[in-house]
Amino acid sequence: MIVEDDPAIGDMLLRFLIRSGMPAQIARSGREAMLLKETFGPDIVLLDLELPDTNGISLIPWLLRTGDCGIIVLSGNGEEAERVVGIELGADDYIIKPPSMRELVARIRAVHRRLARGRNNEIRPEASTTLRLAHAEVDLRKRVVIVENGDRIPLTGAEGKALELLVAARGEPLSREELCRQALRRPLGSEDRAVDQLIVGLRKKLSSRDSDDQIIVSVRGAGYALSA
C-alpha cells in the first residue's frame, strides 16, 4: 500500500511496483490509508510523512496495532532525528525521496523476507499440540476439544487457526484484522463482524457450562487474547 499525496510520485510508484509483479494500491491521505488498510490488507506499507490531514509518523503505531505489515517510510526529510523516530516507533526501513526504483523494490523484498521468517518462527500446532484448560483439553493438531466426560467437539478450520494464533501470541492481544486475514483468509471489511462471530463460536466450544469464565477475552481497542 502506497500512502502518498503527491500524484506524480504516487502514480510513478504504483506503475513501477505493478510492473515488478507487486499488487499495489494508493491512499492519498491518512484517512484513506486507514480505510484501505482494512480492505486491501497490505503486506508492506510505503508511508509518506507529509500528508494533507496528518503527520505520517502518527500512523506508524496505528499500522502496527491493526495488523502484521512491514512499514517503509518515504520522506523528503533526511534529518537523522526524524529517521530515528520513525525506526524507534516500529518502521522497518527509511528511504529518502526520490528513491531509486530498483533499490526500493529490493528493500521491499528484504522487509517481506524478514516478515516471512518471523511468521515461520511462530509456535505451530506440531510444536505444542495440547492446550490444557481447567475443564478440557484441546488437541491443536487434530483441532478437537476433549471435555471431561470424554466427548470430542470438533473445531472448524477457521476456529482451529484462530486458536493456534492466540496460543502463539502468549496472552498478547491479536487485532481483528490479523485474525481475519490469517484465520478467515481475507481482509476485514469496515462493517465486518465475521471475526466476532468466529470468537463467539470458539468461546462456546472452549467454555465450561458450569463457569462464566472466558478463555478468550476482548481487549478494548486491541482485539482478542487468550486469558491466563
mmCIF file of C-alpha atoms in Angstrom:
data_model
loop_
_atom_site.group_PDB
_atom_site.id
_atom_site.type_symbol
_atom_site.label_atom_id
_atom_site.label_comp_id
_atom_site.label_asym_id
_atom_site.label_seq_id
_atom_site.Cartn_x
_atom_site.Cartn_y
_atom_site.Cartn_z
ATOM 1 C CA MET A 1 0.000 0.000 0.000
ATOM 2 C CA ILE A 2 1.389 3.387 -1.068
ATOM 3 C CA VAL A 3 0.477 6.303 1.214
ATOM 4 C CA GLU A 4 1.430 9.367 -0.827
ATOM 5 C CA ASP A 5 -0.431 12.616 -1.524
ATOM 6 C CA ASP A 6 1.787 13.772 -4.417
ATOM 7 C CA PRO A 7 0.034 12.450 -7.573
ATOM 8 C CA ALA A 8 3.210 12.345 -9.678
ATOM 9 C CA ILE A 9 5.233 10.377 -7.114
ATOM 10 C CA GLY A 10 2.325 8.125 -6.141
ATOM 11 C CA ASP A 11 1.441 7.206 -9.721
ATOM 12 C CA MET A 12 5.110 6.587 -10.564
ATOM 13 C CA LEU A 13 5.472 4.229 -7.582
ATOM 14 C CA LEU A 14 2.223 2.447 -8.429
ATOM 15 C CA ARG A 15 3.196 1.808 -12.054
ATOM 16 C CA PHE A 16 6.680 0.566 -11.180
ATOM 17 C CA LEU A 17 5.557 -1.759 -8.381
ATOM 18 C CA ILE A 18 2.842 -3.305 -10.542
ATOM 19 C CA ARG A 19 5.363 -3.817 -13.361
ATOM 20 C CA SER A 20 7.620 -5.502 -10.770
ATOM 21 C CA GLY A 21 4.882 -8.034 -10.004
ATOM 22 C CA MET A 22 3.621 -6.453 -6.758
ATOM 23 C CA PRO A 23 -0.133 -5.792 -6.414
ATOM 24 C CA ALA A 24 -0.393 -2.208 -5.139
ATOM 25 C CA GLN A 25 -2.940 0.466 -4.292
ATOM 26 C CA ILE A 26 -2.647 4.142 -3.279
ATOM 27 C CA ALA A 27 -4.055 6.132 -0.373
ATOM 28 C CA ARG A 28 -3.756 9.931 -0.759
ATOM 29 C CA SER A 29 -4.282 10.813 2.925
ATOM 30 C CA GLY A 30 -4.150 9.360 6.407
ATOM 31 C CA ARG A 31 -7.898 8.753 6.407
ATOM 32 C CA GLU A 32 -7.752 6.953 3.059
ATOM 33 C CA ALA A 33 -4.854 4.870 4.387
ATOM 34 C CA MET A 34 -6.935 3.694 7.361
ATOM 35 C CA LEU A 35 -9.814 2.668 5.097
ATOM 36 C CA LEU A 36 -7.583 0.997 2.502
ATOM 37 C CA LYS A 37 -5.636 -0.873 5.174
ATOM 38 C CA GLU A 38 -8.805 -2.753 6.114
ATOM 39 C CA THR A 39 -9.961 -3.561 2.580
ATOM 40 C CA PHE A 40 -6.603 -4.190 0.875
ATOM 41 C CA GLY A 41 -4.706 -5.924 3.711
ATOM 42 C CA PRO A 42 -1.179 -4.970 2.574
ATOM 43 C CA ASP A 43 1.993 -6.893 3.428
ATOM 44 C CA ILE A 44 4.087 -3.711 3.134
ATOM 45 C CA VAL A 45 3.158 -0.030 3.554
ATOM 46 C CA LEU A 46 5.192 2.716 1.841
ATOM 47 C CA LEU A 47 4.475 5.688 4.083
ATOM 48 C CA ASP A 48 4.963 9.350 3.207
ATOM 49 C CA LEU A 49 5.340 11.545 6.306
ATOM 50 C CA GLU A 50 3.827 14.751 4.908
ATOM 51 C CA LEU A 51 0.130 14.034 4.377
ATOM 52 C CA PRO A 52 -2.657 16.607 3.984
ATOM 53 C CA ASP A 53 -4.577 15.510 7.082
ATOM 54 C CA THR A 54 -1.947 14.062 9.431
ATOM 55 C CA ASN A 55 1.742 13.506 10.098
ATOM 56 C CA GLY A 56 2.683 10.113 8.717
ATOM 57 C CA ILE A 57 4.705 9.373 11.863
ATOM 58 C CA SER A 58 1.423 9.176 13.813
ATOM 59 C CA LEU A 59 0.218 6.379 11.517
ATOM 60 C CA ILE A 60 3.088 4.021 12.394
ATOM 61 C CA PRO A 61 1.750 2.889 15.811
ATOM 62 C CA TRP A 62 -1.753 2.532 14.333
ATOM 63 C CA LEU A 63 -0.475 0.366 11.481
ATOM 64 C CA LEU A 64 1.380 -1.856 13.925
ATOM 65 C CA ARG A 65 -1.699 -2.274 16.127
ATOM 66 C CA THR A 66 -4.011 -3.171 13.269
ATOM 67 C CA GLY A 67 -2.101 -5.980 11.629
ATOM 68 C CA ASP A 68 1.126 -7.661 10.678
ATOM 69 C CA CYS A 69 2.631 -5.473 7.950
ATOM 70 C CA GLY A 70 6.039 -4.059 7.166
ATOM 71 C CA ILE A 71 6.461 -0.277 7.122
ATOM 72 C CA ILE A 72 8.899 1.609 4.903
ATOM 73 C CA VAL A 73 8.952 5.368 5.406
ATOM 74 C CA LEU A 74 9.406 7.503 2.277
ATOM 75 C CA SER A 75 10.350 11.076 3.141
ATOM 76 C CA GLY A 76 11.977 14.116 1.619
ATOM 77 C CA ASN A 77 13.389 14.918 5.052
ATOM 78 C CA GLY A 78 16.730 13.227 5.605
ATOM 79 C CA GLU A 79 17.359 14.550 9.094
ATOM 80 C CA GLU A 80 18.732 11.941 11.464
ATOM 81 C CA ALA A 81 16.270 12.754 14.272
ATOM 82 C CA GLU A 82 13.263 12.015 12.059
ATOM 83 C CA ARG A 83 14.807 8.781 10.794
ATOM 84 C CA VAL A 84 15.492 7.647 14.349
ATOM 85 C CA VAL A 85 11.950 8.461 15.487
ATOM 86 C CA GLY A 86 10.454 6.513 12.581
ATOM 87 C CA ILE A 87 12.603 3.436 13.243
ATOM 88 C CA GLU A 88 12.056 3.553 17.015
ATOM 89 C CA LEU A 89 8.284 3.708 16.529
ATOM 90 C CA GLY A 90 8.446 0.492 14.530
ATOM 91 C CA ALA A 91 9.202 1.313 10.877
ATOM 92 C CA ASP A 92 11.303 -1.357 9.175
ATOM 93 C CA ASP A 93 13.177 0.992 6.833
ATOM 94 C CA TYR A 94 13.516 4.674 5.922
ATOM 95 C CA ILE A 95 14.175 5.860 2.363
ATOM 96 C CA ILE A 96 14.866 9.425 1.232
ATOM 97 C CA LYS A 97 12.923 10.754 -1.766
ATOM 98 C CA PRO A 98 13.258 10.462 -4.647
ATOM 99 C CA PRO A 99 14.023 6.760 -4.298
ATOM 100 C CA SER A 100 15.855 4.604 -6.788
ATOM 101 C CA MET A 101 13.090 2.333 -8.054
ATOM 102 C CA ARG A 102 15.305 -0.747 -8.188
ATOM 103 C CA GLU A 103 16.606 -0.097 -4.683
ATOM 104 C CA LEU A 104 13.063 0.443 -3.403
ATOM 105 C CA VAL A 105 11.906 -2.903 -4.813
ATOM 106 C CA ALA A 106 14.956 -4.600 -3.292
ATOM 107 C CA ARG A 107 14.201 -3.089 0.116
ATOM 108 C CA ILE A 108 10.530 -4.066 -0.096
ATOM 109 C CA ARG A 109 11.543 -7.647 -0.815
ATOM 110 C CA ALA A 110 14.072 -7.596 2.039
ATOM 111 C CA VAL A 111 11.414 -6.455 4.525
ATOM 112 C CA HIS A 112 8.996 -9.050 3.180
ATOM 113 C CA ARG A 113 11.593 -11.810 3.692
ATOM 114 C CA ARG A 114 12.172 -10.720 7.301
ATOM 115 C CA LEU A 115 8.434 -10.762 7.983
ATOM 116 C CA ALA A 116 8.098 -14.205 6.398
ATOM 117 C CA ARG A 117 10.921 -15.585 8.563
ATOM 118 C CA GLY A 118 9.230 -14.169 11.651
ATOM 119 C CA ARG A 119 5.921 -15.831 10.753
ATOM 120 C CA ASN A 120 7.679 -19.139 10.130
ATOM 121 C CA ASN A 121 9.137 -18.962 13.637
ATOM 122 C CA GLU A 122 5.695 -18.716 15.294
ATOM 123 C CA ILE A 123 4.552 -21.575 17.505
ATOM 124 C CA ARG A 124 2.860 -24.222 15.383
ATOM 125 C CA PRO A 125 0.485 -26.998 16.464
ATOM 126 C CA GLU A 126 3.224 -29.555 15.738
ATOM 127 C CA ALA A 127 5.455 -27.852 18.354
ATOM 128 C CA SER A 128 2.781 -27.512 21.052
ATOM 129 C CA THR A 129 -0.082 -29.891 20.309
ATOM 130 C CA THR A 130 -2.158 -29.702 23.502
ATOM 131 C CA LEU A 131 -3.818 -26.747 25.168
ATOM 132 C CA ARG A 132 -4.852 -27.643 28.720
ATOM 133 C CA LEU A 133 -7.877 -25.882 30.191
ATOM 134 C CA ALA A 134 -9.485 -26.244 33.622
ATOM 135 C CA HIS A 135 -12.230 -28.496 32.291
ATOM 136 C CA ALA A 136 -10.958 -29.750 28.938
ATOM 137 C CA GLU A 137 -8.028 -30.255 26.598
ATOM 138 C CA VAL A 138 -7.651 -29.021 23.041
ATOM 139 C CA ASP A 139 -5.689 -31.023 20.504
ATOM 140 C CA LEU A 140 -4.444 -28.226 18.260
ATOM 141 C CA ARG A 141 -3.176 -30.606 15.596
ATOM 142 C CA LYS A 142 -6.410 -32.562 15.265
ATOM 143 C CA ARG A 143 -8.476 -29.436 16.038
ATOM 144 C CA VAL A 144 -10.749 -31.050 18.582
ATOM 145 C CA VAL A 145 -11.858 -30.123 22.125
ATOM 146 C CA ILE A 146 -11.914 -33.073 24.559
ATOM 147 C CA VAL A 147 -14.170 -32.330 27.530
ATOM 148 C CA GLU A 148 -14.154 -34.010 30.964
ATOM 149 C CA ASN A 149 -16.667 -36.733 30.082
ATOM 150 C CA GLY A 150 -14.633 -37.726 27.031
ATOM 151 C CA ASP A 151 -16.845 -36.076 24.433
ATOM 152 C CA ARG A 152 -14.968 -34.669 21.477
ATOM 153 C CA ILE A 153 -16.072 -31.341 19.982
ATOM 154 C CA PRO A 154 -14.554 -30.623 16.548
ATOM 155 C CA LEU A 155 -13.258 -27.170 15.652
ATOM 156 C CA THR A 156 -13.685 -25.693 12.198
ATOM 157 C CA GLY A 157 -10.574 -24.845 10.218
ATOM 158 C CA ALA A 158 -11.008 -21.142 10.967
ATOM 159 C CA GLU A 159 -11.597 -21.813 14.685
ATOM 160 C CA GLY A 160 -8.504 -24.005 14.879
ATOM 161 C CA LYS A 161 -6.350 -21.437 13.110
ATOM 162 C CA ALA A 162 -7.644 -18.595 15.312
ATOM 163 C CA LEU A 163 -6.907 -20.600 18.466
ATOM 164 C CA GLU A 164 -3.442 -21.500 17.186
ATOM 165 C CA LEU A 165 -2.707 -17.803 16.605
ATOM 166 C CA LEU A 166 -3.962 -16.853 20.069
ATOM 167 C CA VAL A 167 -1.810 -19.549 21.698
ATOM 168 C CA ALA A 168 1.243 -18.366 19.757
ATOM 169 C CA ALA A 169 0.621 -14.791 20.940
ATOM 170 C CA ARG A 170 1.082 -15.958 24.585
ATOM 171 C CA GLY A 171 -1.596 -13.740 26.073
ATOM 172 C CA GLU A 172 -0.882 -10.678 23.941
ATOM 173 C CA PRO A 173 -3.915 -9.367 22.021
ATOM 174 C CA LEU A 174 -4.354 -10.029 18.322
ATOM 175 C CA SER A 175 -6.229 -7.499 16.218
ATOM 176 C CA ARG A 176 -9.468 -8.398 14.457
ATOM 177 C CA GLU A 177 -7.739 -7.526 11.181
ATOM 178 C CA GLU A 178 -4.956 -10.040 11.796
ATOM 179 C CA LEU A 179 -7.360 -12.786 12.869
ATOM 180 C CA CYS A 180 -9.486 -12.155 9.783
ATOM 181 C CA ARG A 181 -6.510 -12.230 7.440
ATOM 182 C CA GLN A 182 -4.997 -15.418 8.822
ATOM 183 C CA ALA A 183 -7.960 -17.414 10.137
ATOM 184 C CA LEU A 184 -10.569 -16.415 7.540
ATOM 185 C CA ARG A 185 -8.024 -15.744 4.776
ATOM 186 C CA ARG A 186 -9.412 -12.379 3.700
ATOM 187 C CA PRO A 187 -9.171 -8.705 4.687
ATOM 188 C CA LEU A 188 -11.581 -7.331 7.277
ATOM 189 C CA GLY A 189 -14.316 -5.043 5.974
ATOM 190 C CA SER A 190 -15.352 -1.850 7.754
ATOM 191 C CA GLU A 191 -18.675 -3.336 8.971
ATOM 192 C CA ASP A 192 -17.451 -6.936 9.053
ATOM 193 C CA ARG A 193 -18.461 -8.926 12.171
ATOM 194 C CA ALA A 194 -17.155 -12.287 10.954
ATOM 195 C CA VAL A 195 -14.239 -12.335 13.416
ATOM 196 C CA ASP A 196 -16.529 -11.552 16.354
ATOM 197 C CA GLN A 197 -18.864 -14.366 15.290
ATOM 198 C CA LEU A 198 -15.872 -16.700 14.961
ATOM 199 C CA ILE A 199 -14.752 -15.877 18.520
ATOM 200 C CA VAL A 200 -18.278 -16.323 19.908
ATOM 201 C CA GLY A 201 -18.442 -19.828 18.434
ATOM 202 C CA LEU A 202 -14.976 -20.688 19.681
ATOM 203 C CA ARG A 203 -15.783 -19.456 23.198
ATOM 204 C CA LYS A 204 -18.839 -21.708 23.337
ATOM 205 C CA LYS A 205 -16.755 -24.759 22.472
ATOM 206 C CA LEU A 206 -13.996 -23.919 24.958
ATOM 207 C CA SER A 207 -16.036 -22.718 27.959
ATOM 208 C CA SER A 208 -17.455 -24.929 30.680
ATOM 209 C CA ARG A 209 -21.239 -24.926 31.097
ATOM 210 C CA ASP A 210 -20.692 -24.543 34.860
ATOM 211 C CA SER A 211 -18.453 -21.465 34.592
ATOM 212 C CA ASP A 212 -18.793 -17.967 33.189
ATOM 213 C CA ASP A 213 -15.012 -17.609 32.825
ATOM 214 C CA GLN A 214 -13.980 -16.819 29.269
ATOM 215 C CA ILE A 215 -10.937 -18.482 27.760
ATOM 216 C CA ILE A 216 -10.762 -15.770 25.075
ATOM 217 C CA VAL A 217 -11.149 -12.209 26.315
ATOM 218 C CA SER A 218 -11.839 -8.969 24.476
ATOM 219 C CA VAL A 219 -9.147 -6.304 24.803
ATOM 220 C CA ARG A 220 -10.643 -2.909 24.106
ATOM 221 C CA GLY A 221 -9.088 -1.241 21.066
ATOM 222 C CA ALA A 222 -6.663 -4.134 20.529
ATOM 223 C CA GLY A 223 -8.659 -7.256 19.635
ATOM 224 C CA TYR A 224 -8.753 -10.636 21.389
ATOM 225 C CA ALA A 225 -6.372 -12.509 23.679
ATOM 226 C CA LEU A 226 -6.139 -15.891 25.359
ATOM 227 C CA SER A 227 -6.685 -15.453 29.097
ATOM 228 C CA ALA A 228 -4.209 -16.778 31.674
#
